[in-house]
PDB file of C-alpha atoms in Angstrom:
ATOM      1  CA  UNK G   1       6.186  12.142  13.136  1.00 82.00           C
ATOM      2  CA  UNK G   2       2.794  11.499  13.766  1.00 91.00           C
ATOM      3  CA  UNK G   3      -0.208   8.285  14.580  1.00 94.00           C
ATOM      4  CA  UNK G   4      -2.441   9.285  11.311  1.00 94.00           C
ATOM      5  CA  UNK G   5      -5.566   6.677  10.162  1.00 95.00           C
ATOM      6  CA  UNK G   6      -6.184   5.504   6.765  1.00 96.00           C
ATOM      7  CA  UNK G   7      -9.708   4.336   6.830  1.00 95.00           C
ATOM      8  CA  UNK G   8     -10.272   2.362   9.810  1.00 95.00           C
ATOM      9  CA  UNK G   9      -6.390   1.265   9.707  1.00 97.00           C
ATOM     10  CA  UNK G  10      -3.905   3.124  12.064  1.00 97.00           C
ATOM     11  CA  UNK G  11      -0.609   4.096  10.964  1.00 98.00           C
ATOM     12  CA  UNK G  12       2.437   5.850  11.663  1.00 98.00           C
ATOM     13  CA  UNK G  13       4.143   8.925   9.672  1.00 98.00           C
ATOM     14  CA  UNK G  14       7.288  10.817   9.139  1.00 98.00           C
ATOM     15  CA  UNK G  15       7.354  13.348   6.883  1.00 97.00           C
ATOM     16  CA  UNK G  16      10.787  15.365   5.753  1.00 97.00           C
ATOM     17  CA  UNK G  17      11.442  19.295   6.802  1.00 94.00           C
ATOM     18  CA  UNK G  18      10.954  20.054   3.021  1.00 94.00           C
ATOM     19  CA  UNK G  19       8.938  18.889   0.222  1.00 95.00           C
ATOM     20  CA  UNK G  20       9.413  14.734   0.072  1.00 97.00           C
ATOM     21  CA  UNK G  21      10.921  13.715  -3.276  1.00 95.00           C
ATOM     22  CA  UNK G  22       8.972   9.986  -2.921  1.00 98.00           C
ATOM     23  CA  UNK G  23       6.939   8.380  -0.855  1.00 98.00           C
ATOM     24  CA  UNK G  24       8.339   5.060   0.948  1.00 98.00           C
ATOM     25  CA  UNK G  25       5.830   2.773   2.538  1.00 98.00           C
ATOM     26  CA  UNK G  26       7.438   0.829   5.620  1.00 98.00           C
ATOM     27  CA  UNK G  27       5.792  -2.938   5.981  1.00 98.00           C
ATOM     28  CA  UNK G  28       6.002  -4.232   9.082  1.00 98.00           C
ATOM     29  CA  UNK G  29       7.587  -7.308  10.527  1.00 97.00           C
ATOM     30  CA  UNK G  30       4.859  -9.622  12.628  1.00 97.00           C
ATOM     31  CA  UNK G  31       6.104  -7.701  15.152  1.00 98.00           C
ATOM     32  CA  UNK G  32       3.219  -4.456  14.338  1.00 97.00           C
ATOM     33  CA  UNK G  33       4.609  -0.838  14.109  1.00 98.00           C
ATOM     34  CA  UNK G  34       6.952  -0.929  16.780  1.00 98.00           C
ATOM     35  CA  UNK G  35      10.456   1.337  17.861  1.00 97.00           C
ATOM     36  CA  UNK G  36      12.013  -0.481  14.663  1.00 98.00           C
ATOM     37  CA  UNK G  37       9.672  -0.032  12.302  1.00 98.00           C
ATOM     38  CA  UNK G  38       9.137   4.055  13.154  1.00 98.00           C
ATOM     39  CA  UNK G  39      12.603   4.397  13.006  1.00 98.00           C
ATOM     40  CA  UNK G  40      13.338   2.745  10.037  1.00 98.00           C
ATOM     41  CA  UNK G  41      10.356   5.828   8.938  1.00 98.00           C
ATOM     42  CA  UNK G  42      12.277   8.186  10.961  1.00 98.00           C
ATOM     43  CA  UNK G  43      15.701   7.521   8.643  1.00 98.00           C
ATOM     44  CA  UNK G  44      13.688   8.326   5.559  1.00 98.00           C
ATOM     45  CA  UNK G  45      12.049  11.232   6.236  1.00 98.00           C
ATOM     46  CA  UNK G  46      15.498  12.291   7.163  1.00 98.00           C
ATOM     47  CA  UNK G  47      16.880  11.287   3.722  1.00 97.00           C
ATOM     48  CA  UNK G  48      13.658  13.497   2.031  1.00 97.00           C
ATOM     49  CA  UNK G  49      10.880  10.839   1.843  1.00 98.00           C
ATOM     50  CA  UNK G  50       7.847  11.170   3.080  1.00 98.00           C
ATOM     51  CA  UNK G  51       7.437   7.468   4.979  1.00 98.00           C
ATOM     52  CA  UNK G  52       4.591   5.840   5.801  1.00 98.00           C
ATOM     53  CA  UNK G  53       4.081   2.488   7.875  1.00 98.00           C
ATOM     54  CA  UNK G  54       0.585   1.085   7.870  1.00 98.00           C
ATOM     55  CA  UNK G  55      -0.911  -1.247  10.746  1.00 97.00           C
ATOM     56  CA  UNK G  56      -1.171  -4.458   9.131  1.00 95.00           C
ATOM     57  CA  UNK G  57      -2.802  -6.277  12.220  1.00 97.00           C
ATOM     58  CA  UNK G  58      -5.229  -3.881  12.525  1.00 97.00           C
ATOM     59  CA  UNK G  59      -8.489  -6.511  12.033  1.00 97.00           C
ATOM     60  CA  UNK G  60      -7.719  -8.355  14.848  1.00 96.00           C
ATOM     61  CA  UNK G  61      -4.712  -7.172  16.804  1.00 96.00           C
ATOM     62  CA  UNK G  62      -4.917  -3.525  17.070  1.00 96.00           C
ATOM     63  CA  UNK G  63      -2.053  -0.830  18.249  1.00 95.00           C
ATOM     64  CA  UNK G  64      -0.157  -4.569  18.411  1.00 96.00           C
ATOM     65  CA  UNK G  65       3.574  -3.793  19.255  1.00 97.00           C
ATOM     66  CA  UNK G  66       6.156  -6.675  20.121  1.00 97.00           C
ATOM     67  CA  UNK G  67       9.367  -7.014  20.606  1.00 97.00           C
ATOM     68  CA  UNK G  68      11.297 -10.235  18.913  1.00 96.00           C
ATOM     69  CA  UNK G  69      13.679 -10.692  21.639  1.00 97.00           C
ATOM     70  CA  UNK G  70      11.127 -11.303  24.200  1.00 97.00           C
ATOM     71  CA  UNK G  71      10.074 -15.320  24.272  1.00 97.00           C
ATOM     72  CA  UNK G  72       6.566 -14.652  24.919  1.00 98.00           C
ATOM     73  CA  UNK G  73       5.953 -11.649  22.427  1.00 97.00           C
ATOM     74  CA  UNK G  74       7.538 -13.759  19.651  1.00 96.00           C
ATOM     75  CA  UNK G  75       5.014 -16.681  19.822  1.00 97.00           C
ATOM     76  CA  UNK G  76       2.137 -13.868  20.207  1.00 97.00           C
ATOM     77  CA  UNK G  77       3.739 -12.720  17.117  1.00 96.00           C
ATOM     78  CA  UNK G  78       3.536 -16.189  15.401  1.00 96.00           C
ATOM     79  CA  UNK G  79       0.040 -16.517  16.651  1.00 96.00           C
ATOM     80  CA  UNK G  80      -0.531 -13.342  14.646  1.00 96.00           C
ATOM     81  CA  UNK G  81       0.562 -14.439  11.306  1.00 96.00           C
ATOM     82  CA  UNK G  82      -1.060 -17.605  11.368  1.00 96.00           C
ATOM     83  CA  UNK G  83      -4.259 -15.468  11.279  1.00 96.00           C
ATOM     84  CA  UNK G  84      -2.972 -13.397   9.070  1.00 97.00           C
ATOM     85  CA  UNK G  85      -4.367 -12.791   5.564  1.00 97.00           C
ATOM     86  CA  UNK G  86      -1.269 -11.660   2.877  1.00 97.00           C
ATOM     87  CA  UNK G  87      -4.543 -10.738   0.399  1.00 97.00           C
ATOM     88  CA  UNK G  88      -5.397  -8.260   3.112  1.00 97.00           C
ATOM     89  CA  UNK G  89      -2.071  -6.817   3.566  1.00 97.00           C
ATOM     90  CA  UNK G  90      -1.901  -6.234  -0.536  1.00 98.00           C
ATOM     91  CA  UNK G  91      -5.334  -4.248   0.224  1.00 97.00           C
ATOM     92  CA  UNK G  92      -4.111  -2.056   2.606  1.00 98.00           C
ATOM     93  CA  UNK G  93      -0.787  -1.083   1.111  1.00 98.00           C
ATOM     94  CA  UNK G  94      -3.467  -0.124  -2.078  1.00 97.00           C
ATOM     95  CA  UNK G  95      -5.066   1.914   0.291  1.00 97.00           C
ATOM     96  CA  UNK G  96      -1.950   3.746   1.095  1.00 98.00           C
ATOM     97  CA  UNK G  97      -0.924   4.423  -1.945  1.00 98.00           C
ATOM     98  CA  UNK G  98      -3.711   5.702  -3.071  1.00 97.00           C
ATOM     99  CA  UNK G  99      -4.339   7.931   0.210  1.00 97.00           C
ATOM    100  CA  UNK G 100      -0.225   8.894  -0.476  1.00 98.00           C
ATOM    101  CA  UNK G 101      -1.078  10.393  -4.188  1.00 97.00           C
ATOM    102  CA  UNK G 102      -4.635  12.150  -2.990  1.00 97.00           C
ATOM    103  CA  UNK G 103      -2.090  13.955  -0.051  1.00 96.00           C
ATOM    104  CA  UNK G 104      -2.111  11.856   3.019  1.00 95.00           C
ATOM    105  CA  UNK G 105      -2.767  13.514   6.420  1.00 93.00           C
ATOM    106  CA  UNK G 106      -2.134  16.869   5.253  1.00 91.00           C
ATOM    107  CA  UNK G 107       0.710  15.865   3.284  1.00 95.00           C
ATOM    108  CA  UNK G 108       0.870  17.747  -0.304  1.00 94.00           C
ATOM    109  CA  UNK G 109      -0.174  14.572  -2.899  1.00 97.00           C
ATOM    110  CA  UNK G 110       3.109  12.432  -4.349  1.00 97.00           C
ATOM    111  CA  UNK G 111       3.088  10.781  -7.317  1.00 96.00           C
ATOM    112  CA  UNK G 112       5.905   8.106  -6.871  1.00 97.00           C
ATOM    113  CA  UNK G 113       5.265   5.777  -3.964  1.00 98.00           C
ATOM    114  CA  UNK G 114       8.032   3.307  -2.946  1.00 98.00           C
ATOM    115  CA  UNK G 115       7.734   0.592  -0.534  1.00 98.00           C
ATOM    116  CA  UNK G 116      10.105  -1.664   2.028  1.00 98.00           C
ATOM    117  CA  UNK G 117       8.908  -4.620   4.021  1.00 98.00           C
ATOM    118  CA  UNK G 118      10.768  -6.990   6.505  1.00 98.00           C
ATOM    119  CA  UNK G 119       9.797 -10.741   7.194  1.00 97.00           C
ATOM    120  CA  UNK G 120       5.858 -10.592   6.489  1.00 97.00           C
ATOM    121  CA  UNK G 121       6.452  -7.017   5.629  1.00 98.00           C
ATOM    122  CA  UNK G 122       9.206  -8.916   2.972  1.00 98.00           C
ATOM    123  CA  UNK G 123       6.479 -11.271   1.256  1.00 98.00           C
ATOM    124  CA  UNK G 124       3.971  -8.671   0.782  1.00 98.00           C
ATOM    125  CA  UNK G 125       6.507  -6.001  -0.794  1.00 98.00           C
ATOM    126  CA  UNK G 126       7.125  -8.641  -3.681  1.00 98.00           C
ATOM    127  CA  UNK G 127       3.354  -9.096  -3.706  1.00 98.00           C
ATOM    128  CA  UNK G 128       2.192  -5.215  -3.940  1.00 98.00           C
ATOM    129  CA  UNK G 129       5.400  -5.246  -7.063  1.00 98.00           C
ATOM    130  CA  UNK G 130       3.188  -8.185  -8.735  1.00 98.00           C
ATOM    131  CA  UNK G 131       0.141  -6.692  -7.854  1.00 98.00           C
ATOM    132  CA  UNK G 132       0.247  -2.902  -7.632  1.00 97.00           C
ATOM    133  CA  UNK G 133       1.532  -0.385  -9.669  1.00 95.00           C
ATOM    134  CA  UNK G 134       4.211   1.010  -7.117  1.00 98.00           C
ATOM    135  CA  UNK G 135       7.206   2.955  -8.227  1.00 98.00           C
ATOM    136  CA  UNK G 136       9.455   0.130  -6.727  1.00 98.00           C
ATOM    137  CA  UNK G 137       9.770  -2.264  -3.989  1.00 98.00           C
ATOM    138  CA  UNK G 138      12.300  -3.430  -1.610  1.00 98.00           C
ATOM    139  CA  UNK G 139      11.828  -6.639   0.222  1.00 98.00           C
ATOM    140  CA  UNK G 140      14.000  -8.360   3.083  1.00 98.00           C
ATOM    141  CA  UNK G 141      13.958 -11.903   4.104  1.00 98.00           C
ATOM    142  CA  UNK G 142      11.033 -12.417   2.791  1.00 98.00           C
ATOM    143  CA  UNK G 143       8.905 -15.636   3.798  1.00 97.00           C
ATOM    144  CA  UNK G 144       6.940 -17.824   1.584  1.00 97.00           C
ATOM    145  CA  UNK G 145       7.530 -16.000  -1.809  1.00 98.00           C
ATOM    146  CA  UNK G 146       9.063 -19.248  -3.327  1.00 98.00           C
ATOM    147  CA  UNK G 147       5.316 -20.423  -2.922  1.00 97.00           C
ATOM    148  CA  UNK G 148       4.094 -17.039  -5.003  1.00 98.00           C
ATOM    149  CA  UNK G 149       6.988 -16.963  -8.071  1.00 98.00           C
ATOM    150  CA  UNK G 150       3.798 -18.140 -10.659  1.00 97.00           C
ATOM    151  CA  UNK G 151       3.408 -13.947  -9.762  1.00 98.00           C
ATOM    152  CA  UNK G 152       6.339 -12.981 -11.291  1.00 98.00           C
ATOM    153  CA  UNK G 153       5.658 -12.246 -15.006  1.00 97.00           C
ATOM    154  CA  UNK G 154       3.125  -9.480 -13.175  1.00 98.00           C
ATOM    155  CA  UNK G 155       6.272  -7.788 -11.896  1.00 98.00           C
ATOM    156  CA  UNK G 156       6.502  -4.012 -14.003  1.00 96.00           C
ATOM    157  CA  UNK G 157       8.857  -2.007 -11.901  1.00 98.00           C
ATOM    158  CA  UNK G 158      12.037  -2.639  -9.761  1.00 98.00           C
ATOM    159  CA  UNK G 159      12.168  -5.465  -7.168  1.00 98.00           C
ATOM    160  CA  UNK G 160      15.044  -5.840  -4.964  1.00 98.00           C
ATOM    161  CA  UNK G 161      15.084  -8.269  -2.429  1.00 98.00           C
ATOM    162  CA  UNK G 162      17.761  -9.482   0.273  1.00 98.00           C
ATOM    163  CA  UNK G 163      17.844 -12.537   1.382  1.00 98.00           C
ATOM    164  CA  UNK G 164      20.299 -13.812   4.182  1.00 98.00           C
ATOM    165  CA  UNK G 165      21.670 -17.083   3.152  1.00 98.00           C
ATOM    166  CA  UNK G 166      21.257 -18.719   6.638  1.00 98.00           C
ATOM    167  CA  UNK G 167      17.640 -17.449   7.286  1.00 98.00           C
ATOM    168  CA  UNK G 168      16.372 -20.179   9.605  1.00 97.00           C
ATOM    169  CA  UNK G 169      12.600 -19.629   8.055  1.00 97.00           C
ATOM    170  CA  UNK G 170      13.614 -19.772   4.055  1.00 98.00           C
ATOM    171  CA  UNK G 171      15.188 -23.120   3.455  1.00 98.00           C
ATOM    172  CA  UNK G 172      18.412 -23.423   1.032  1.00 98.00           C
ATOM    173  CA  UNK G 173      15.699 -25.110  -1.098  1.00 98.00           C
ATOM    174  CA  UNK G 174      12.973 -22.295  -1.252  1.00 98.00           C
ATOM    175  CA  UNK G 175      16.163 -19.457  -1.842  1.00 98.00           C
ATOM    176  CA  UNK G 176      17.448 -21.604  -4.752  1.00 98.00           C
ATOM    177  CA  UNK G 177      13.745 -21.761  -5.843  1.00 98.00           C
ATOM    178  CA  UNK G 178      13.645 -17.894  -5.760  1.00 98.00           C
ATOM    179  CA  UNK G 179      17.008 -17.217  -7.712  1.00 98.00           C
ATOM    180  CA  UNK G 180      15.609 -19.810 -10.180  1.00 98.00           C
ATOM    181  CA  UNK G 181      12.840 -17.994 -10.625  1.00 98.00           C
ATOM    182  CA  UNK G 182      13.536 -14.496 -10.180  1.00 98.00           C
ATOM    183  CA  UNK G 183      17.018 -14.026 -11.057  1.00 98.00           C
ATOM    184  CA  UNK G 184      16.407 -13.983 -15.062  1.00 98.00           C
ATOM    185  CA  UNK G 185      13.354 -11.355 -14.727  1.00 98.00           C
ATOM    186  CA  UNK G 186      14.953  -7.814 -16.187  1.00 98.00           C
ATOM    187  CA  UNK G 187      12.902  -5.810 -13.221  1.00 98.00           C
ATOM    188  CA  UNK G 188      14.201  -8.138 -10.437  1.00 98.00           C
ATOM    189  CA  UNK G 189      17.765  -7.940  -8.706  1.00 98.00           C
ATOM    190  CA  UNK G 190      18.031 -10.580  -5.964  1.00 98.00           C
ATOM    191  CA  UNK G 191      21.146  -9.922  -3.218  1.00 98.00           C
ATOM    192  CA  UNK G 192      22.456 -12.710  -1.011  1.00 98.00           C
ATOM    193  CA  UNK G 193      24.074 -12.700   2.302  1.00 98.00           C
ATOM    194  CA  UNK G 194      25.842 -15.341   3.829  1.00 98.00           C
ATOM    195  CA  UNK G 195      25.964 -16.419   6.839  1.00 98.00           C
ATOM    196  CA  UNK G 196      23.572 -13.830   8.117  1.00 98.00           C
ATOM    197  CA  UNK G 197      20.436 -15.025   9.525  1.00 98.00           C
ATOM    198  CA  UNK G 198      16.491 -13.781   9.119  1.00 98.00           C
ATOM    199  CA  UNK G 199      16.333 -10.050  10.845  1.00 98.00           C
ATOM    200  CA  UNK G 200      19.612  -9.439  10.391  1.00 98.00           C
ATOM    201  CA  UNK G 201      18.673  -5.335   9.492  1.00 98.00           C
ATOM    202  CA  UNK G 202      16.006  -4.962  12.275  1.00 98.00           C
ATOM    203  CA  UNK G 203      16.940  -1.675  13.526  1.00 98.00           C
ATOM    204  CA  UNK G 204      17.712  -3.243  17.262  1.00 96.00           C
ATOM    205  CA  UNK G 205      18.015  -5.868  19.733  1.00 96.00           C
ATOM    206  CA  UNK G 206      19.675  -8.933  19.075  1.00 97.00           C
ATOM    207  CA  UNK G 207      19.127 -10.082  15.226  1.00 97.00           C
ATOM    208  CA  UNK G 208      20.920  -7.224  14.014  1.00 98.00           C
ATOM    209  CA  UNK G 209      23.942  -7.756  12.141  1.00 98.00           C
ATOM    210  CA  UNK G 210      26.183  -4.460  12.090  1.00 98.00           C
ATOM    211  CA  UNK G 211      27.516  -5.263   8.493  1.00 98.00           C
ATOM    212  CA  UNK G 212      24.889  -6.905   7.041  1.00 98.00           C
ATOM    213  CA  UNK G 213      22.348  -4.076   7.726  1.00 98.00           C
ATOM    214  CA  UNK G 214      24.723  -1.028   6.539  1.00 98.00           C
ATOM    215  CA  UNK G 215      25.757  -2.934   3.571  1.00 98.00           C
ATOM    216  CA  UNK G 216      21.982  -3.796   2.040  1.00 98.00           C
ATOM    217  CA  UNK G 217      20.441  -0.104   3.593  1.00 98.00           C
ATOM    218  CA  UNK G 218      22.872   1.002   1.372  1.00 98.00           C
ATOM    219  CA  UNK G 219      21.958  -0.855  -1.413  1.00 98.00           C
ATOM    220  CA  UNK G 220      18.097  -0.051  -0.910  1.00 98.00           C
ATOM    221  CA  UNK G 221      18.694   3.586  -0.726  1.00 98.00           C
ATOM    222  CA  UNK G 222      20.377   3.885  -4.030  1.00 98.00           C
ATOM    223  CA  UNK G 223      17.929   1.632  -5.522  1.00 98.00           C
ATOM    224  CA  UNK G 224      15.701   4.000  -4.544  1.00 98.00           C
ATOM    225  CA  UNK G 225      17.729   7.120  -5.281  1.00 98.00           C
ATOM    226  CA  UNK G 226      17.565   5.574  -8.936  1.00 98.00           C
ATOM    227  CA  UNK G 227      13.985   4.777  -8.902  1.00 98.00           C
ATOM    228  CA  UNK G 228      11.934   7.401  -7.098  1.00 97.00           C
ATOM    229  CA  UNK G 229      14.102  10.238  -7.632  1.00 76.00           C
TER     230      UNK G 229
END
């Protein structure tokens, strides 16, 4: 587990005792690489991937890390993504995947490269499947990708993405919009959860949801079990 740069962009690695079957990139919440987010890549370099989770802030904001359940770190958080360019993100995650198959940080090179975002993290994973050639994505409560489904046809390996039913920054609207859209595409399975509300997997504090986040990191893992080997 170790601070690594790619480029001028910081970000944090975990890397499993033996030789990592995939690569998993972790996309952060607006929240930077925080506790969560390295121990989300601490659980998957325990399950034999090498994980990676890239600063996404790092123009403006960074070595950024917040924590949601603090008032005043959540708006600096929101202040953040309003300045925040999604074309940017897609740029960087290229940039780690590319730095993943040339052998990042001393790594040995992988050739399947995997990747999970939450919130932000959630829009850009279903932008890097439209954009990128990544093994397969995962994306949770994803924001704004009702706005981006003109994307989808792009889509050429597996997208999953979970989407809690009450999430209080996706309207009803914008998730009907989404199964509308994505539900007939053969690469995309869509998973709903009701009741549960946006962060409902974060790792810890006080969006968690004990159920909610056992039941759908046990769907990602065998999606990825199937996909990356």
């Amino acid at each position: 587990m170790s601070n690594i740069k790619i480029g001028e962009m910081s970000a944090y690695l975990a890397a499993p005792a033996a030789a990592p079957k995939a690569a998993i990139i972790v996309i952060p919440e607006i929240f930077g690489v925080n506790p969560g987010i390295r121990q989300k890549c601490d659980k998957l370099a325990e399950a034999g991937y090498l994980a990676v989770a890239p600063e996404i802030f790092w123009r403006f904001a960074p070595g950024v890390e917040l924590d949601p359940d603090v008032e005043a770190e959540l708006q600096q958080a929101f202040g953040y993504f309003q300045q925040y360019d999604a074309d940017d993100g897609v740029k960087d995650i290229e940039a780690t995947i590319k730095a993943i198959h040339a052998g990042i940080a001393g790594q040995p090179p992988v050739a399947k490269v995997g990747c999970v975002g939450y919130c932000l993290g959630g829009k850009l994973a279903y932008m890097v499947a439209a954009r990128t050639d990544i093994s397969a994505s995962v994306g949770y409560y994803g924001v704004g990708i009702d706005q981006m489904l003109g994307e989808s046809h792009a889509i050429a390996h597996p997208l999953m993405l979970h989407i809690p039913a009450a999430d209080h920054f996706v309207s009803p609207e914008a998730q009907a919009a989404m199964h509308e859209g994505l539900d007939p595409h053969p690469k995309v399975t869509l998973h709903d959860y009701a009741g549960l509300d946006h962060g409902f997997a974060a790792e810890m504090g006080n969006r968690r949801d004990e159920a909610g986040a056992t039941l759908a990191d046990k769907r990602t893992a065998a999606f990825f079990a199937e996909n990356l080997g």
